[in-house]
Amino acid sequence: MAYIKRAAEDTIARVSKMFPVLLVTGPRQVGKTTLLQRMAEAQQNEGIERKYVTLDDPDVRYLAKHDPALFLQRYSPPVLIDEIQYATELLPYIKMSVDHSKKKGDFWITGSQVFRLMKNVSESLAGRVGIVNLLGLSDAEIYHEPSEPFQTEAGYLMERLPVKRKRDLNEIYRRIFKGSMPELYADENVDWETYYRSYVDTYLQRDIRDLAQVADEMQFYNFMTIVAAQTSKPVVYEELASAAGVSAPTAKKWLSILVSSHIIALVQPYHNNALKRVVKMPLLHFLDTGLAAYLLKWGNPEALERGAMSGAFFESYVFSEIYKSYLNAGKEPPVFYYRDKDQKEIDLLLYQNGMLSPIEIKKSASPGKTAIKNFKVLEPVTREPAFEGLESLKVKIGTGSVVCMANDLLPVDEKNWYVPVWLI
């Protein structure tokens, strides 16, 4: 299969030089192992011979779990250990090894079951591990374009115009329908439906079955499907629970599993003392629109584009592209959303350096000025009297974006721009 260059390569190389342990985590089959093996091959030119071992192998896993010290003698650093969640008993021994050698980049490890792994990592390797989250392919990776954290400033967007290729509605929805899994792009012979069926089966049988709180795989599959139908909507746990036939605490627990395994992201509402009527519900986005399309039984891109969920999928696609642009650069995505008790919404807010930049997402070639009508609800955050003695919390409002199907980057007014979706 053809290798697709990943935008996170520079981030991983940088983190590996900063910490003795590098952990690359993310959903199954997004290319964590392939990426690290590729980078390990490149290290051979620098005289670094990195061993590779996978804990998917039951014999190797048995050794790692029952005699970690002997395991690390056999697979001494520098080493790449795949699927570390299957033998977290190794982590204290890795800690002792790096404390003794103090060499950066000695251990590269990958893990899929983040909900089990992160607690052990934070307890055993605090201060010794650099973590990179890898998701599915971004547009920049698929189309071989530069990848940078998305900004709304006009100057940044102008600079991106020459290096981005225009794509029409049909191409955008083919991309949304296909999803982000590398294997679907690296091998044209892979059947979309067969791939995602296998993916879901593997996720349910290998990851979910291992969790004591999920007793019924089919009930969890049903829950995943219900969650997919809620993509780009605020989370109401009681409604999810009722639709899935489980209790609200179970729905909350299962949703946290989907978050921890990077199947979905929950976007928190933006809070500020000056905004009095903001709701506290998080917003839900499926991170792989192809997986969501499979779960909801959409048969082809044309049906999805014409269907009732066309706008919701478009929103989640835009969100995931912006979200991945930050993760691939090794940055925490500074994303929020706005919704108040008067039902006024702003799809996405970027909050950086004391500045709040509103983003509206519209599946329209000509959204009109009504697309930015809710941006004015943010004005109180710019006024010192609204903070009642806490003026230091005052925030500036940055350039606004309406991400849409426009053919070109155009101003809405002096402060806001129509941004073609292919430009993000």
CSV table of C-alpha atoms in Angstrom, one decimal:
chain,number,residue,atom,x,y,z
A,1,MET,CA,0.0,0.0,0.0
A,2,ALA,CA,1.1,3.6,-0.7
A,3,TYR,CA,2.3,5.5,2.4
A,4,ILE,CA,0.5,8.8,3.0
A,5,LYS,CA,2.8,11.4,4.6
A,6,ARG,CA,1.3,12.5,7.9
A,7,ALA,CA,1.1,16.1,9.1
A,8,ALA,CA,2.1,15.0,12.6
A,9,GLU,CA,5.5,13.7,11.6
A,10,ASP,CA,7.3,17.0,12.6
A,11,THR,CA,5.4,17.1,15.9
A,12,ILE,CA,6.3,13.5,16.7
A,13,ALA,CA,10.0,14.1,15.9
A,14,ARG,CA,10.0,17.3,18.1
A,15,VAL,CA,8.3,15.5,21.0
A,16,SER,CA,10.6,12.5,20.8
A,17,LYS,CA,13.6,14.9,21.3
A,18,MET,CA,11.9,16.4,24.4
A,19,PHE,CA,10.9,13.3,26.3
A,20,PRO,CA,12.4,9.8,27.0
A,21,VAL,CA,9.0,8.3,26.2
A,22,LEU,CA,6.7,9.2,23.2
A,23,LEU,CA,3.1,7.9,23.3
A,24,VAL,CA,1.1,8.1,20.1
A,25,THR,CA,-2.5,7.5,20.8
A,26,GLY,CA,-5.7,7.6,18.8
A,27,PRO,CA,-8.5,5.4,17.4
A,28,ARG,CA,-7.8,2.0,15.8
A,29,GLN,CA,-6.4,1.8,12.3
A,30,VAL,CA,-5.6,5.5,11.9
A,31,GLY,CA,-1.9,4.7,11.1
A,32,LYS,CA,-0.1,5.1,14.4
A,33,THR,CA,2.1,2.1,13.9
A,34,THR,CA,2.7,2.7,10.2
A,35,LEU,CA,3.8,6.3,10.9
A,36,LEU,CA,6.2,5.3,13.7
A,37,GLN,CA,7.7,2.5,11.7
A,38,ARG,CA,8.3,4.8,8.8
A,39,MET,CA,10.0,7.3,11.1
A,40,ALA,CA,12.0,4.5,12.7
A,41,GLU,CA,13.3,3.6,9.2
A,42,ALA,CA,14.4,7.2,8.6
A,43,GLN,CA,16.3,7.1,11.9
A,44,GLN,CA,18.5,4.3,10.5
A,45,ASN,CA,20.2,7.0,8.5
A,46,GLU,CA,21.2,8.6,11.8
A,47,GLY,CA,22.6,5.3,13.1
A,48,ILE,CA,19.6,4.6,15.3
A,49,GLU,CA,18.4,1.0,15.1
A,50,ARG,CA,15.0,0.9,16.8
A,51,LYS,CA,13.5,-2.5,17.6
A,52,TYR,CA,9.8,-3.1,17.0
A,53,VAL,CA,7.5,-5.3,19.0
A,54,THR,CA,3.7,-5.7,19.1
A,55,LEU,CA,1.8,-6.8,22.1
A,56,ASP,CA,-0.9,-8.1,19.8
A,57,ASP,CA,1.3,-11.2,19.7
A,58,PRO,CA,0.0,-13.4,22.6
A,59,ASP,CA,3.4,-14.9,23.4
A,60,VAL,CA,5.1,-11.5,23.6
A,61,ARG,CA,2.2,-10.1,25.6
A,62,TYR,CA,2.5,-12.9,28.1
A,63,LEU,CA,6.2,-12.2,28.6
A,64,ALA,CA,5.5,-8.4,29.0
A,65,LYS,CA,2.8,-9.0,31.6
A,66,HIS,CA,4.5,-11.7,33.6
A,67,ASP,CA,8.1,-10.7,33.4
A,68,PRO,CA,8.4,-7.1,32.4
A,69,ALA,CA,12.1,-6.9,33.3
A,70,LEU,CA,13.0,-9.8,31.1
A,71,PHE,CA,10.9,-8.3,28.3
A,72,LEU,CA,12.9,-5.1,28.4
A,73,GLN,CA,16.1,-7.1,28.3
A,74,ARG,CA,14.9,-8.7,25.1
A,75,TYR,CA,13.5,-5.5,23.6
A,76,SER,CA,16.0,-3.0,25.0
A,77,PRO,CA,15.7,0.7,23.9
A,78,PRO,CA,15.6,2.3,21.5
A,79,VAL,CA,12.3,0.4,20.9
A,80,LEU,CA,8.9,0.8,19.4
A,81,ILE,CA,6.2,-1.0,21.5
A,82,ASP,CA,2.9,-1.4,19.8
A,83,GLU,CA,-0.5,-1.6,21.7
A,84,ILE,CA,1.0,-0.9,25.1
A,85,GLN,CA,-2.5,-1.0,26.7
A,86,TYR,CA,-2.3,-4.9,26.6
A,87,ALA,CA,0.5,-4.9,29.1
A,88,THR,CA,0.5,-1.8,31.3
A,89,GLU,CA,2.6,-3.8,33.7
A,90,LEU,CA,5.6,-2.6,31.5
A,91,LEU,CA,5.1,1.1,32.4
A,92,PRO,CA,6.8,1.1,35.9
A,93,TYR,CA,9.8,-0.8,34.3
A,94,ILE,CA,9.9,1.7,31.4
A,95,LYS,CA,10.0,4.5,34.1
A,96,MET,CA,13.0,2.8,35.8
A,97,SER,CA,14.8,2.4,32.5
A,98,VAL,CA,14.4,6.0,31.4
A,99,ASP,CA,15.3,7.3,34.9
A,100,HIS,CA,18.5,5.3,34.7
A,101,SER,CA,19.5,6.2,31.1
A,102,LYS,CA,17.9,9.7,30.9
A,103,LYS,CA,18.0,9.4,27.1
A,104,LYS,CA,15.4,11.2,25.0
A,105,GLY,CA,13.3,9.2,22.6
A,106,ASP,CA,14.3,5.8,24.0
A,107,PHE,CA,10.7,4.4,24.0
A,108,TRP,CA,8.1,5.0,21.4
A,109,ILE,CA,4.8,3.4,22.4
A,110,THR,CA,1.3,3.3,20.8
A,111,GLY,CA,-2.1,2.7,22.3
A,112,SER,CA,-5.7,2.6,21.2
A,113,GLN,CA,-7.7,2.0,24.3
A,114,VAL,CA,-7.1,5.4,25.8
A,115,PHE,CA,-9.8,5.0,28.4
A,116,ARG,CA,-7.7,2.3,30.1
A,117,LEU,CA,-4.3,3.5,29.1
A,118,MET,CA,-4.1,7.2,30.2
A,119,LYS,CA,-4.6,6.6,33.9
A,120,ASN,CA,-1.7,4.2,34.0
A,121,VAL,CA,0.5,6.4,31.9
A,122,SER,CA,-0.2,9.5,34.1
A,123,GLU,CA,0.6,7.5,37.2
A,124,SER,CA,3.7,5.7,36.0
A,125,LEU,CA,5.3,8.1,33.5
A,126,ALA,CA,4.4,11.6,34.8
A,127,GLY,CA,6.9,14.1,33.5
A,128,ARG,CA,8.6,11.5,31.3
A,129,VAL,CA,6.1,11.1,28.5
A,130,GLY,CA,5.2,13.3,25.6
A,131,ILE,CA,1.7,12.5,24.1
A,132,VAL,CA,0.7,13.0,20.5
A,133,ASN,CA,-3.0,12.3,19.5
A,134,LEU,CA,-3.3,11.0,16.0
A,135,LEU,CA,-6.7,10.9,14.3
A,136,GLY,CA,-7.7,9.9,10.7
A,137,LEU,CA,-6.4,11.6,7.6
A,138,SER,CA,-7.0,15.3,7.2
A,139,ASP,CA,-7.7,17.0,3.9
A,140,ALA,CA,-4.1,18.4,3.9
A,141,GLU,CA,-2.8,14.8,4.1
A,142,ILE,CA,-5.2,13.4,1.5
A,143,TYR,CA,-4.5,16.2,-1.0
A,144,HIS,CA,-0.8,16.6,-0.1
A,145,GLU,CA,-1.2,20.2,1.0
A,146,PRO,CA,0.5,22.2,3.8
A,147,SER,CA,-1.0,21.6,7.3
A,148,GLU,CA,-1.3,24.4,9.8
A,149,PRO,CA,-3.6,25.2,12.7
A,150,PHE,CA,-6.6,26.9,11.3
A,151,GLN,CA,-6.9,30.7,11.9
A,152,THR,CA,-9.7,33.1,10.9
A,153,GLU,CA,-7.5,36.1,10.1
A,154,ALA,CA,-7.8,37.3,6.5
A,155,GLY,CA,-4.0,37.4,6.0
A,156,TYR,CA,-3.6,33.8,7.0
A,157,LEU,CA,-6.4,32.8,4.7
A,158,MET,CA,-5.0,34.8,1.8
A,159,GLU,CA,-1.7,33.0,2.1
A,160,ARG,CA,-3.4,29.6,1.9
A,161,LEU,CA,-5.3,30.4,-1.3
A,162,PRO,CA,-2.3,29.6,-3.7
A,163,VAL,CA,-1.6,26.2,-2.0
A,164,LYS,CA,-5.2,24.9,-1.8
A,165,ARG,CA,-7.2,23.3,-4.6
A,166,LYS,CA,-10.8,24.2,-5.2
A,167,ARG,CA,-13.3,21.3,-4.7
A,168,ASP,CA,-16.9,21.3,-5.6
A,169,LEU,CA,-19.9,20.1,-3.6
A,170,ASN,CA,-19.8,16.5,-5.1
A,171,GLU,CA,-16.1,16.1,-4.3
A,172,ILE,CA,-16.6,17.5,-0.8
A,173,TYR,CA,-19.4,14.9,-0.1
A,174,ARG,CA,-17.4,12.1,-1.6
A,175,ARG,CA,-14.8,13.0,1.0
A,176,ILE,CA,-17.3,13.3,3.8
A,177,PHE,CA,-18.9,9.9,2.9
A,178,LYS,CA,-15.6,8.1,2.5
A,179,GLY,CA,-14.3,9.3,5.9
A,180,SER,CA,-10.7,9.5,7.1
A,181,MET,CA,-9.3,6.0,7.5
A,182,PRO,CA,-5.8,5.8,5.8
A,183,GLU,CA,-6.4,2.3,4.4
A,184,LEU,CA,-9.4,3.6,2.3
A,185,TYR,CA,-7.0,6.0,0.6
A,186,ALA,CA,-3.9,3.9,0.4
A,187,ASP,CA,-5.6,0.9,-1.3
A,188,GLU,CA,-8.3,1.5,-3.9
A,189,ASN,CA,-9.4,-2.1,-3.7
A,190,VAL,CA,-10.7,-1.8,-0.1
A,191,ASP,CA,-14.5,-1.9,-0.1
A,192,TRP,CA,-15.9,1.0,2.0
A,193,GLU,CA,-18.8,-1.0,3.6
A,194,THR,CA,-16.7,-4.1,4.3
A,195,TYR,CA,-14.0,-2.0,5.9
A,196,TYR,CA,-16.2,-0.1,8.3
A,197,ARG,CA,-18.2,-3.3,9.2
A,198,SER,CA,-14.9,-4.9,10.2
A,199,TYR,CA,-13.8,-1.7,12.0
A,200,VAL,CA,-16.9,-1.6,14.1
A,201,ASP,CA,-16.7,-5.4,14.9
A,202,THR,CA,-13.1,-5.0,16.0
A,203,TYR,CA,-13.8,-2.0,18.1
A,204,LEU,CA,-16.8,-3.7,19.8
A,205,GLN,CA,-15.1,-7.1,20.3
A,206,ARG,CA,-11.6,-6.0,21.3
A,207,ASP,CA,-12.0,-2.6,23.0
A,208,ILE,CA,-15.5,-2.5,24.3
A,209,ARG,CA,-15.8,-6.1,25.5
A,210,ASP,CA,-12.8,-5.5,27.7
A,211,LEU,CA,-14.7,-2.9,29.7
A,212,ALA,CA,-16.7,-4.3,32.7
A,213,GLN,CA,-19.3,-1.5,32.3
A,214,VAL,CA,-20.3,-2.6,28.8
A,215,ALA,CA,-22.0,-6.0,29.2
A,216,ASP,CA,-24.0,-6.0,25.9
A,217,GLU,CA,-22.1,-5.3,22.7
A,218,MET,CA,-25.2,-5.0,20.5
A,219,GLN,CA,-26.7,-2.5,22.9
A,220,PHE,CA,-23.5,-0.4,22.7
A,221,TYR,CA,-23.6,-0.7,18.9
A,222,ASN,CA,-27.2,0.7,19.0
A,223,PHE,CA,-26.0,3.5,21.3
A,224,MET,CA,-23.2,4.4,18.8
A,225,THR,CA,-25.7,4.6,16.0
A,226,ILE,CA,-28.0,6.9,18.1
A,227,VAL,CA,-24.9,9.1,18.9
A,228,ALA,CA,-24.0,9.2,15.2
A,229,ALA,CA,-27.5,10.5,14.5
A,230,GLN,CA,-26.9,13.3,17.0
A,231,THR,CA,-23.6,14.6,15.4
A,232,SER,CA,-23.3,18.4,15.5
A,233,LYS,CA,-26.0,18.6,18.2
A,234,PRO,CA,-25.9,19.5,21.9
A,235,VAL,CA,-25.8,16.5,24.2
A,236,VAL,CA,-28.9,15.8,26.2
A,237,TYR,CA,-28.1,12.7,28.2
A,238,GLU,CA,-31.7,11.9,29.1
A,239,GLU,CA,-32.7,11.8,25.4
A,240,LEU,CA,-29.7,9.6,24.5
A,241,ALA,CA,-30.5,7.3,27.4
A,242,SER,CA,-34.2,7.1,26.4
A,243,ALA,CA,-33.5,6.4,22.7
A,244,ALA,CA,-30.9,3.7,23.6
A,245,GLY,CA,-33.0,2.1,26.4
A,246,VAL,CA,-30.3,2.6,29.1
A,247,SER,CA,-30.1,4.8,32.2
A,248,ALA,CA,-28.8,8.4,32.0
A,249,PRO,CA,-25.6,7.5,34.0
A,250,THR,CA,-24.9,4.6,31.6
A,251,ALA,CA,-25.4,6.9,28.6
A,252,LYS,CA,-23.0,9.4,30.2
A,253,LYS,CA,-20.4,6.6,30.9
A,254,TRP,CA,-20.7,5.1,27.4
A,255,LEU,CA,-20.4,8.6,25.8
A,256,SER,CA,-17.2,9.1,27.8
A,257,ILE,CA,-15.9,5.8,26.3
A,258,LEU,CA,-16.5,7.2,22.8
A,259,VAL,CA,-14.7,10.4,23.7
A,260,SER,CA,-11.7,8.6,25.2
A,261,SER,CA,-11.4,6.3,22.2
A,262,HIS,CA,-11.5,9.4,19.9
A,263,ILE,CA,-14.7,8.2,18.1
A,264,ILE,CA,-16.4,11.5,19.0
A,265,ALA,CA,-15.4,14.9,20.4
A,266,LEU,CA,-17.4,16.9,22.9
A,267,VAL,CA,-17.1,20.7,22.4
A,268,GLN,CA,-17.6,22.6,25.6
A,269,PRO,CA,-19.7,25.8,25.6
A,270,TYR,CA,-17.8,29.0,26.0
A,271,HIS,CA,-18.3,30.6,29.5
A,272,ASN,CA,-17.6,34.1,30.5
A,273,ASN,CA,-18.9,36.3,33.4
A,274,ALA,CA,-20.3,38.7,30.9
A,275,LEU,CA,-22.5,36.1,29.2
A,276,LYS,CA,-25.3,35.4,31.6
A,277,ARG,CA,-27.6,33.1,29.6
A,278,VAL,CA,-25.2,30.5,28.2
A,279,VAL,CA,-26.4,26.9,28.3
A,280,LYS,CA,-24.0,24.3,29.8
A,281,MET,CA,-24.6,21.3,27.4
A,282,PRO,CA,-21.5,20.2,25.4
A,283,LEU,CA,-21.8,19.8,21.6
A,284,LEU,CA,-21.2,16.4,20.0
A,285,HIS,CA,-19.2,15.8,16.8
A,286,PHE,CA,-18.4,12.4,15.2
A,287,LEU,CA,-14.7,12.7,14.2
A,288,ASP,CA,-14.9,10.3,11.3
A,289,THR,CA,-17.9,11.1,9.1
A,290,GLY,CA,-17.4,7.9,7.1
A,291,LEU,CA,-17.9,5.9,10.3
A,292,ALA,CA,-21.0,7.9,11.1
A,293,ALA,CA,-22.3,7.4,7.5
A,294,TYR,CA,-21.8,3.6,7.8
A,295,LEU,CA,-23.6,3.4,11.2
A,296,LEU,CA,-26.5,5.4,9.8
A,297,LYS,CA,-26.7,3.2,6.7
A,298,TRP,CA,-26.1,6.0,4.1
A,299,GLY,CA,-25.4,4.1,0.9
A,300,ASN,CA,-23.6,6.7,-1.2
A,301,PRO,CA,-22.3,10.3,-1.2
A,302,GLU,CA,-25.2,11.5,-3.3
A,303,ALA,CA,-27.9,10.2,-0.9
A,304,LEU,CA,-26.0,11.7,2.0
A,305,GLU,CA,-25.7,15.1,0.3
A,306,ARG,CA,-29.4,15.2,-0.5
A,307,GLY,CA,-30.5,13.7,2.9
A,308,ALA,CA,-31.9,15.2,6.0
A,309,MET,CA,-28.5,15.0,7.8
A,310,SER,CA,-26.5,16.7,5.0
A,311,GLY,CA,-25.9,19.9,7.0
A,312,ALA,CA,-25.0,18.0,10.2
A,313,PHE,CA,-22.4,15.9,8.4
A,314,PHE,CA,-21.0,19.1,6.8
A,315,GLU,CA,-20.7,20.7,10.2
A,316,SER,CA,-18.9,17.7,11.7
A,317,TYR,CA,-16.6,17.5,8.8
A,318,VAL,CA,-15.5,21.1,9.1
A,319,PHE,CA,-15.1,20.8,12.8
A,320,SER,CA,-13.0,17.6,12.5
A,321,GLU,CA,-10.7,19.3,9.9
A,322,ILE,CA,-10.1,22.3,12.2
A,323,TYR,CA,-9.7,20.0,15.2
A,324,LYS,CA,-7.1,17.8,13.5
A,325,SER,CA,-5.2,20.9,12.2
A,326,TYR,CA,-4.3,21.7,15.9
A,327,LEU,CA,-3.7,18.1,17.0
A,328,ASN,CA,-1.3,17.5,14.1
A,329,ALA,CA,0.7,20.5,15.1
A,330,GLY,CA,0.9,19.2,18.7
A,331,LYS,CA,-1.5,21.8,20.1
A,332,GLU,CA,-4.6,21.5,22.2
A,333,PRO,CA,-7.5,22.6,19.9
A,334,PRO,CA,-8.8,25.9,21.4
A,335,VAL,CA,-12.4,25.1,20.4
A,336,PHE,CA,-15.7,26.0,22.0
A,337,TYR,CA,-19.2,26.8,20.8
A,338,TYR,CA,-22.0,29.2,21.9
A,339,ARG,CA,-25.6,28.5,22.7
A,340,ASP,CA,-27.9,30.5,25.0
A,341,LYS,CA,-31.3,30.1,26.5
A,342,ASP,CA,-32.7,32.3,23.7
A,343,GLN,CA,-31.6,29.6,21.2
A,344,LYS,CA,-28.9,31.8,19.6
A,345,GLU,CA,-26.0,29.7,18.5
A,346,ILE,CA,-22.5,30.1,17.1
A,347,ASP,CA,-21.2,26.8,15.7
A,348,LEU,CA,-17.6,27.2,16.7
A,349,LEU,CA,-15.4,29.6,18.7
A,350,LEU,CA,-11.6,29.7,18.6
A,351,TYR,CA,-10.2,31.2,21.9
A,352,GLN,CA,-6.6,32.1,21.7
A,353,ASN,CA,-4.4,34.8,23.2
A,354,GLY,CA,-7.3,36.6,24.8
A,355,MET,CA,-9.2,36.7,21.5
A,356,LEU,CA,-12.4,35.0,20.6
A,357,SER,CA,-13.0,34.2,16.9
A,358,PRO,CA,-16.5,33.1,15.9
A,359,ILE,CA,-17.1,30.6,13.1
A,360,GLU,CA,-20.4,29.8,11.5
A,361,ILE,CA,-20.7,26.7,9.3
A,362,LYS,CA,-23.2,26.7,6.4
A,363,LYS,CA,-23.7,24.2,3.6
A,364,SER,CA,-24.5,27.0,1.2
A,365,ALA,CA,-22.7,28.8,-1.6
A,366,SER,CA,-24.2,32.1,-0.7
A,367,PRO,CA,-25.2,32.2,3.0
A,368,GLY,CA,-25.9,35.9,3.2
A,369,LYS,CA,-25.3,38.3,6.0
A,370,THR,CA,-27.8,36.5,8.2
A,371,ALA,CA,-25.1,33.9,8.8
A,372,ILE,CA,-23.2,36.3,11.1
A,373,LYS,CA,-26.3,37.7,12.9
A,374,ASN,CA,-25.5,35.8,16.2
A,375,PHE,CA,-21.9,37.1,16.3
A,376,LYS,CA,-23.1,40.2,18.1
A,377,VAL,CA,-24.1,38.2,21.2
A,378,LEU,CA,-20.4,38.1,22.1
A,379,GLU,CA,-20.1,41.9,22.4
A,380,PRO,CA,-20.6,41.9,26.2
A,381,VAL,CA,-17.2,40.1,26.6
A,382,THR,CA,-15.5,43.3,25.3
A,383,ARG,CA,-17.0,45.7,27.8
A,384,GLU,CA,-15.2,46.2,31.1
A,385,PRO,CA,-18.4,47.2,33.1
A,386,ALA,CA,-19.9,43.8,32.4
A,387,PHE,CA,-17.3,42.0,34.5
A,388,GLU,CA,-18.1,43.8,37.8
A,389,GLY,CA,-14.6,44.3,39.1
A,390,LEU,CA,-13.0,41.4,37.1
A,391,GLU,CA,-12.0,43.6,34.1
A,392,SER,CA,-9.0,41.3,33.5
A,393,LEU,CA,-11.4,38.8,32.0
A,394,LYS,CA,-12.3,41.1,29.2
A,395,VAL,CA,-11.8,39.5,25.7
A,396,LYS,CA,-11.3,40.8,22.2
A,397,ILE,CA,-13.4,39.7,19.3
A,398,GLY,CA,-11.3,38.5,16.4
A,399,THR,CA,-12.1,38.1,12.7
A,400,GLY,CA,-15.2,36.0,12.1
A,401,SER,CA,-15.6,33.2,9.5
A,402,VAL,CA,-18.6,31.7,7.6
A,403,VAL,CA,-17.2,28.4,6.4
A,404,CYS,CA,-19.4,27.5,3.4
A,405,MET,CA,-19.5,26.3,-0.2
A,406,ALA,CA,-18.5,29.7,-1.6
A,407,ASN,CA,-16.2,29.6,-4.7
A,408,ASP,CA,-13.7,32.2,-3.3
A,409,LEU,CA,-12.6,33.9,-0.1
A,410,LEU,CA,-14.8,37.0,0.1
A,411,PRO,CA,-15.5,39.6,2.8
A,412,VAL,CA,-19.0,39.7,4.5
A,413,ASP,CA,-18.1,43.0,6.0
A,414,GLU,CA,-15.0,44.7,7.4
A,415,LYS,CA,-14.8,42.1,10.3
A,416,ASN,CA,-16.0,38.8,8.8
A,417,TRP,CA,-15.3,36.6,5.8
A,418,TYR,CA,-16.9,33.9,3.7
A,419,VAL,CA,-14.4,31.1,3.8
A,420,PRO,CA,-14.7,28.3,1.2
A,421,VAL,CA,-14.7,24.9,2.9
A,422,TRP,CA,-11.7,23.7,0.8
A,423,LEU,CA,-9.6,26.5,2.3
A,424,ILE,CA,-9.7,25.2,5.8
